[in-house]
XYZ file of C-alpha atoms in Angstrom:
351
model
C -12.250 -10.158 -25.323
C -8.628 -10.403 -24.979
C -8.304 -7.748 -27.685
C -10.340 -5.297 -25.635
C -8.857 -5.927 -22.241
C -5.133 -4.979 -24.416
C -6.374 -2.089 -25.283
C -8.037 -0.717 -22.237
C -4.798 -1.339 -20.318
C -3.161 0.348 -22.820
C -5.378 3.184 -22.934
C -5.030 3.288 -19.135
C -1.456 3.898 -19.556
C -1.202 6.241 -21.862
C -3.755 8.933 -20.476
C -4.295 7.982 -17.622
C -1.287 6.192 -15.761
C -2.665 7.124 -11.781
C -5.707 5.508 -12.379
C -3.830 2.692 -14.091
C -1.729 2.100 -11.022
C -5.065 2.084 -8.794
C -7.144 -0.625 -10.313
C -3.908 -2.371 -10.404
C -3.442 -2.159 -6.463
C -6.947 -3.281 -6.516
C -6.177 -5.782 -8.376
C -3.561 -7.026 -6.290
C -5.545 -7.016 -3.510
C -8.515 -8.954 -5.477
C -5.167 -11.188 -5.668
C -4.620 -11.039 -2.270
C -8.393 -11.998 -1.312
C -8.215 -15.392 -3.777
C -5.362 -16.772 -1.888
C -8.044 -17.084 1.299
C -9.954 -18.882 -0.925
C -7.639 -20.907 -2.095
C -6.483 -21.717 1.436
C -10.222 -22.409 2.599
C -10.718 -24.341 -0.378
C -7.883 -26.676 0.686
C -8.909 -26.971 4.341
C -12.589 -27.928 2.534
C -11.084 -30.187 0.326
C -9.200 -32.382 2.793
C -12.375 -32.408 4.775
C -14.401 -33.965 1.731
C -11.832 -36.687 1.370
C -11.998 -37.764 5.657
C -15.467 -38.031 5.241
C -15.153 -40.026 1.873
C -17.014 -37.198 -0.279
C -15.515 -38.097 -3.413
C -18.127 -36.174 -5.511
C -18.106 -32.917 -3.355
C -13.795 -33.366 -3.352
C -14.151 -33.065 -7.103
C -16.104 -30.425 -7.689
C -13.980 -28.691 -4.914
C -10.663 -29.369 -6.750
C -12.339 -27.584 -9.790
C -12.961 -24.718 -8.345
C -9.186 -24.472 -7.201
C -7.820 -24.655 -10.270
C -10.451 -22.205 -11.598
C -9.509 -19.611 -8.761
C -5.498 -20.380 -9.691
C -6.135 -19.626 -12.952
C -7.838 -16.757 -12.487
C -5.480 -15.371 -10.232
C -2.890 -15.818 -13.161
C -4.908 -13.722 -15.719
C -5.327 -11.426 -12.879
C -1.065 -10.570 -12.372
C -1.143 -10.196 -16.010
C -3.520 -7.759 -16.481
C -2.329 -6.016 -13.168
C 1.759 -5.985 -14.363
C 0.784 -4.493 -17.512
C -1.146 -2.063 -16.143
C 1.439 -1.078 -13.818
C 5.131 -2.057 -14.893
C 6.802 -2.332 -11.176
C 8.719 -5.069 -11.889
C 11.723 -3.065 -13.356
C 13.262 -0.503 -11.565
C 12.538 3.252 -12.390
C 15.647 5.078 -12.941
C 14.065 8.435 -11.430
C 13.042 5.782 -8.961
C 16.235 3.755 -7.841
C 17.937 4.001 -4.426
C 20.770 4.759 -6.566
C 20.082 8.380 -7.305
C 22.804 10.794 -5.890
C 21.470 11.988 -2.946
C 24.650 14.593 -2.851
C 23.268 15.957 -6.026
C 19.557 16.383 -4.868
C 20.817 18.283 -1.508
C 22.483 20.703 -3.890
C 18.939 21.832 -4.814
C 18.510 25.571 -3.250
C 14.850 24.019 -1.685
C 16.293 20.592 -0.735
C 14.704 20.839 2.661
C 10.802 21.261 1.359
C 11.330 17.559 0.095
C 12.519 16.178 3.978
C 9.565 14.566 5.655
C 9.033 13.668 8.953
C 10.643 10.354 9.593
C 7.896 9.953 12.617
C 5.268 9.209 10.241
C 3.869 5.860 9.640
C 2.927 5.156 5.948
C 0.837 2.282 5.197
C 1.419 -0.403 2.239
C -1.403 1.124 0.576
C 0.317 4.602 -0.375
C 2.075 5.581 -3.978
C 5.782 5.954 -3.063
C 6.960 6.656 -6.344
C 9.803 9.256 -5.721
C 9.809 8.532 -2.038
C 12.874 7.271 0.135
C 12.456 5.042 2.940
C 14.285 5.058 5.895
C 12.785 2.162 7.590
C 9.601 0.105 8.679
C 7.601 -1.245 11.698
C 6.334 -4.418 11.843
C 4.166 -5.322 14.960
C 5.126 -1.902 16.239
C 9.000 -2.810 16.292
C 11.018 -0.554 14.285
C 13.554 -1.549 12.167
C 15.855 1.203 10.583
C 16.912 0.853 6.954
C 19.182 2.806 4.226
C 16.395 2.607 1.169
C 14.038 0.583 0.066
C 16.462 -2.522 -0.952
C 17.370 -2.735 2.473
C 13.430 -2.301 3.693
C 12.885 -5.679 1.166
C 15.547 -7.925 2.504
C 15.324 -7.059 5.964
C 11.171 -7.572 5.839
C 12.351 -10.670 4.386
C 15.312 -11.912 6.886
C 12.386 -11.063 9.346
C 10.083 -13.417 8.104
C 12.402 -15.941 6.961
C 13.232 -16.150 10.920
C 9.689 -17.354 11.395
C 9.461 -19.718 8.615
C 12.277 -20.809 6.532
C 10.567 -23.564 4.542
C 7.906 -21.065 3.205
C 11.083 -19.278 1.836
C 11.696 -22.471 0.064
C 8.446 -23.176 -1.025
C 8.458 -19.081 -2.984
C 10.719 -20.632 -5.679
C 8.244 -22.799 -7.165
C 4.601 -20.934 -5.846
C 3.560 -19.075 -9.309
C 1.805 -16.285 -6.924
C 5.129 -15.545 -6.000
C 6.442 -14.591 -9.849
C 5.630 -11.483 -12.000
C 5.645 -11.547 -15.505
C 8.989 -10.741 -16.085
C 10.471 -12.155 -13.166
C 10.767 -14.950 -10.553
C 10.187 -12.857 -7.020
C 12.809 -15.723 -5.466
C 15.096 -17.862 -6.554
C 17.918 -20.470 -5.747
C 20.439 -18.585 -8.102
C 22.376 -15.372 -7.905
C 21.630 -12.509 -10.500
C 24.177 -9.921 -9.176
C 23.427 -6.704 -8.798
C 19.287 -7.976 -9.461
C 18.609 -9.804 -6.180
C 20.413 -10.468 -3.036
C 20.456 -13.475 -0.822
C 18.973 -13.674 2.764
C 20.732 -14.288 5.988
C 19.735 -17.355 7.046
C 18.164 -19.441 4.112
C 19.595 -20.154 0.870
C 16.981 -17.996 -1.230
C 17.431 -14.929 -3.234
C 14.916 -12.416 -3.390
C 14.829 -9.827 -6.310
C 15.380 -5.822 -5.267
C 15.479 -4.785 -9.129
C 11.990 -3.060 -8.732
C 10.763 -0.030 -8.734
C 9.758 1.426 -4.646
C 5.996 0.528 -6.079
C 7.281 -3.479 -6.931
C 9.072 -3.626 -3.717
C 5.480 -2.834 -1.801
C 3.600 -5.229 -3.618
C 5.913 -8.044 -2.905
C 6.086 -7.005 0.864
C 2.213 -6.960 0.575
C 2.335 -10.954 -0.706
C 4.746 -11.353 1.590
C 2.800 -10.506 4.723
C -0.198 -12.719 3.291
C 1.364 -15.453 2.854
C 2.812 -15.035 6.714
C -0.621 -14.420 7.555
C -0.004 -10.759 8.826
C -2.154 -8.272 8.885
C -1.201 -5.107 6.128
C -1.939 -2.522 9.212
C 0.711 -4.410 11.174
C 3.416 -3.111 8.838
C 4.359 0.247 8.412
C 6.419 2.130 6.232
C 9.197 5.323 7.486
C 10.207 8.093 4.598
C 12.764 10.260 4.538
C 12.399 12.484 2.154
C 9.562 12.556 -0.865
C 10.516 13.705 -4.079
C 7.343 14.294 -5.790
C 7.182 17.599 -6.462
C 10.648 17.693 -8.748
C 8.748 15.853 -11.762
C 6.822 17.768 -13.832
C 3.614 16.409 -14.239
C 3.388 14.541 -11.290
C 0.101 14.528 -8.967
C -0.359 13.637 -5.390
C -2.613 10.705 -5.694
C -4.531 12.037 -2.457
C -5.240 15.063 -4.075
C -6.450 17.174 -6.991
C -4.742 18.982 -9.005
C -5.525 22.107 -7.853
C -3.119 24.203 -5.826
C -4.745 25.555 -3.113
C -6.104 21.822 -2.634
C -3.038 20.688 -2.187
C -1.271 23.066 0.042
C -5.232 22.513 2.457
C -4.526 19.285 2.142
C -1.316 19.169 3.144
C -2.295 21.410 6.105
C -4.716 18.740 7.401
C -2.727 16.380 7.116
C 0.254 18.138 9.036
C -2.053 19.069 12.036
C -4.099 15.980 12.132
C -0.285 13.927 12.725
C -0.011 16.885 15.703
C -3.207 16.386 17.370
C -2.256 12.116 17.229
C 0.601 13.027 19.212
C -1.022 16.230 21.955
C -2.191 15.678 25.118
C -4.868 16.049 26.205
C -6.397 13.588 23.114
C -9.480 14.344 21.249
C -12.682 13.517 23.584
C -14.608 10.944 22.666
C -17.242 13.558 21.821
C -15.005 14.799 20.143
C -14.552 12.329 17.984
C -18.049 11.676 17.560
C -18.721 14.676 15.608
C -15.458 14.551 13.963
C -17.570 11.042 12.562
C -20.827 13.335 12.108
C -21.742 14.468 8.488
C -23.941 17.210 9.683
C -21.432 18.146 12.295
C -18.359 18.468 9.786
C -21.506 20.272 7.604
C -22.239 22.672 9.659
C -18.199 23.497 11.617
C -15.977 22.647 8.678
C -18.165 22.932 5.055
C -17.056 19.535 4.422
C -19.600 17.411 2.471
C -18.300 14.350 4.359
C -17.641 13.331 7.921
C -13.918 14.055 8.447
C -13.064 10.721 9.911
C -14.429 7.534 9.422
C -12.861 4.451 11.464
C -11.186 1.817 10.259
C -12.424 -1.597 10.107
C -9.072 -3.961 11.189
C -10.440 -7.024 8.992
C -10.704 -5.262 5.842
C -8.417 -4.166 3.241
C -8.095 0.029 3.752
C -8.513 0.149 0.381
C -11.837 -1.339 0.282
C -13.104 1.584 2.689
C -11.089 4.764 0.857
C -14.320 5.038 -1.602
C -18.227 6.267 -1.152
C -20.182 4.473 -3.877
C -17.623 5.154 -7.060
C -15.436 7.818 -5.523
C -13.018 7.981 -3.474
C -13.279 10.359 -0.650
C -10.830 9.505 1.846
C -7.360 8.814 1.888
C -5.538 5.652 3.234
C -3.192 6.790 5.174
C -3.974 6.065 9.001
C -4.727 8.209 11.947
C -5.324 7.118 15.305
C -7.121 9.200 18.056
C -8.403 7.688 21.371
C -7.198 4.476 20.435
C -8.893 4.380 17.455
C -7.539 3.434 14.312
C -8.848 6.111 11.465
C -9.431 7.617 7.768
C -9.689 10.859 7.050
C -11.715 13.115 4.008
C -9.380 13.442 1.169
C -12.118 16.302 -0.389
C -10.538 19.259 1.001
C -11.153 23.033 -1.205
C -9.548 26.653 0.194
C -12.944 27.318 1.432
C -12.114 24.591 4.391
C -9.124 26.799 5.194
C -10.912 28.834 7.928
C -12.896 26.992 9.670
C -10.424 23.976 10.324
C -8.222 26.702 11.726
C -10.758 27.986 13.891
C -11.725 24.922 15.109
C -7.999 23.778 15.827
C -7.412 27.080 17.786
C -10.410 25.584 19.396
C -9.329 22.670 20.991
């Protein structure tokens, strides 16, 4: 079994790196769900002891140990699938921004800094400019600044948790300890108000994953935290593929067009009416009017991870970006082709 797992991991990394990253993200989400299992098991264990049900308590303890062991195994596989524990030079905050600005089409890589991004997105080759927690925005110089400032905010809520993280096995990677009392120059940074260092020599996605773990430990919904970007250099890297879209150039263009126009609609007055929103959630209406195979909008259940709501059957059919219309949170279908451009533009014009 172990040999089969290693062989599969190696094959995915070699031939399907984008899929490997998606699998690693899903495993990470599974581990966070298992954190809840452990938390509930500990509550039940305490209750069994109070009621002097020692046999049940012993069984519950065994279950907790099994779940903990499973978490460690899942983390090992996820880390092998997607090595985000070492900073990628191409993904580094230290990449010379002045050199990038010399590119003749530099402006093409600048993105709207007001657009929020979720922690389910792929941030490789993307530069951060800030984040928000509970609706309050905080500026940041780069990804390292995002991680450190997030840790400082959370430490203000509960310093003792960060002390505990030093020995928490779920807060250790396969190669590094994310939190430590020891300084490692250039690789970790000390937090402001607690004697703990956080490991910062991580890729953008590695920092994202650590932030996700932290929010889960503080019982903060991932939807209460968003990232803001200033640039996306993905097109500069040959062979890179936007995770949301197919390789087809027309599909890339129409996908970008759709997202940009829907972002404009978010801030437009008047807002979409309730009837318009219902139409966009109707498979029949979207097929007849936009030539789409899926409803354009899918309501988000905020009690579930977004990553669990993007698929229909075994296929990923919705982007992980969140859109807000009429006070509701939605996902938008990712299944766009150039044939959809004209009907979509016609619908926009009719609003």
